[in-house]
Amino acid sequence: MVLRVITWLGRHIEQGKISYFRWESQSSRRFKAWPVQTRWLAFVLFPAMFAGCCGGPAMWLAAWFSGATADAGRGAVSPEAAANEYLLSISYNNVEGLAPLLDDDRQDQLLRQRAAYLSEMEATDPAPARMSWEGYDVRPLSQGRVEVRTDVRGNWTSAAEGGGRLRMFNSEAHPWVILLAEDDGWRIVEVRPHPWCGGYVYGDRCSGKTLAE
């Protein structure tokens, strides 16, 4: 009986390894930072042992989890969707879910660029409430690459004296260009924002209250 269980477990582990390495080669960008042994334990050994204990429901759960994690590692469904998520991550200072939409080789650089731009925005007095944009112009470049252009505004709010209603005022719209490549979904490879200091606000007044526009 014990030998039969060991044989069955070994067969399922081997099948799991084959499926895992196929999945990893296609869409495991989110887990590349994990050591190989950790990934193998998480996605092969433990699911196989769990399946042996719990049978059919466990196999269904493992299949669902595998599909969910694969989808989580894919790029955006369209260039516009990727560009929109990037701009939202700046407007609302929320990086969650952004990493899979960035090119693997440029991910660190793009995240540093984003953080530096946010730092300039937050150093402005008063800091903007958010950014806004409308419409995308998608232009094909070479095979599998496009650029997305959109005009972006800085938005500020201020309270009227005496605690009255909030007022909103905006900068002029300025062009942003986002370059993308198709790689298991659309991923951002380069961002060319309009300068914040010297663009949206005066260069020598980045921490002041005077807007360039």
PDB file of N, CA and C in Angstrom, residues 43 52 63 72 76 103 110 112 151 160 169 177 194 197:
ATOM      1  N   PHE A  43       4.308  25.240  -6.311  1.00  0.00           N
ATOM      2  CA  PHE A  43       3.453  24.964  -7.464  1.00  0.00           C
ATOM      3  C   PHE A  43       3.455  23.512  -7.927  1.00  0.00           C
ATOM      4  N   GLY A  52      -3.443  14.324  -3.398  1.00  0.00           N
ATOM      5  CA  GLY A  52      -3.475  12.961  -2.896  1.00  0.00           C
ATOM      6  C   GLY A  52      -4.367  12.819  -1.681  1.00  0.00           C
ATOM      7  N   ALA A  63      -6.210  23.526 -10.393  1.00  0.00           N
ATOM      8  CA  ALA A  63      -6.337  23.983 -11.777  1.00  0.00           C
ATOM      9  C   ALA A  63      -6.770  25.433 -11.825  1.00  0.00           C
ATOM     10  N   ALA A  72      -2.545  36.443 -13.944  1.00  0.00           N
ATOM     11  CA  ALA A  72      -1.979  37.571 -13.196  1.00  0.00           C
ATOM     12  C   ALA A  72      -0.643  37.998 -13.772  1.00  0.00           C
ATOM     13  N   ALA A  76      -1.439  43.601 -20.491  1.00  0.00           N
ATOM     14  CA  ALA A  76      -2.786  44.140 -20.667  1.00  0.00           C
ATOM     15  C   ALA A  76      -3.404  43.634 -21.965  1.00  0.00           C
ATOM     16  N   ASP A 103       7.571  45.965 -19.023  1.00  0.00           N
ATOM     17  CA  ASP A 103       8.531  45.070 -19.641  1.00  0.00           C
ATOM     18  C   ASP A 103       9.510  44.544 -18.591  1.00  0.00           C
ATOM     19  N   LEU A 110      11.502  51.642 -15.020  1.00  0.00           N
ATOM     20  CA  LEU A 110      10.201  52.291 -15.138  1.00  0.00           C
ATOM     21  C   LEU A 110       9.615  52.622 -13.769  1.00  0.00           C
ATOM     22  N   ARG A 112      11.381  53.229 -11.030  1.00  0.00           N
ATOM     23  CA  ARG A 112      12.160  54.355 -10.484  1.00  0.00           C
ATOM     24  C   ARG A 112      11.730  55.666 -11.132  1.00  0.00           C
ATOM     25  N   ASP A 151      -3.210  63.395 -23.928  1.00  0.00           N
ATOM     26  CA  ASP A 151      -2.955  64.689 -23.285  1.00  0.00           C
ATOM     27  C   ASP A 151      -3.392  64.615 -21.826  1.00  0.00           C
ATOM     28  N   ALA A 160     -12.769  77.072  -0.599  1.00  0.00           N
ATOM     29  CA  ALA A 160     -13.073  78.498  -0.547  1.00  0.00           C
ATOM     30  C   ALA A 160     -12.960  79.000   0.887  1.00  0.00           C
ATOM     31  N   PHE A 169      -9.120  73.451 -10.122  1.00  0.00           N
ATOM     32  CA  PHE A 169      -8.510  74.125 -11.260  1.00  0.00           C
ATOM     33  C   PHE A 169      -7.466  73.219 -11.876  1.00  0.00           C
ATOM     34  N   VAL A 177       3.711  60.265 -23.979  1.00  0.00           N
ATOM     35  CA  VAL A 177       3.885  59.184 -24.945  1.00  0.00           C
ATOM     36  C   VAL A 177       4.318  57.930 -24.186  1.00  0.00           C
ATOM     37  N   HIS A 194       5.354  64.444 -19.912  1.00  0.00           N
ATOM     38  CA  HIS A 194       5.665  65.871 -19.965  1.00  0.00           C
ATOM     39  C   HIS A 194       6.320  66.247 -18.639  1.00  0.00           C
ATOM     40  N   CYS A 197       8.349  69.635 -13.257  1.00  0.00           N
ATOM     41  CA  CYS A 197       9.019  70.903 -12.970  1.00  0.00           C
ATOM     42  C   CYS A 197       9.453  71.541 -14.289  1.00  0.00           C
TER      43      CYS A 197
END
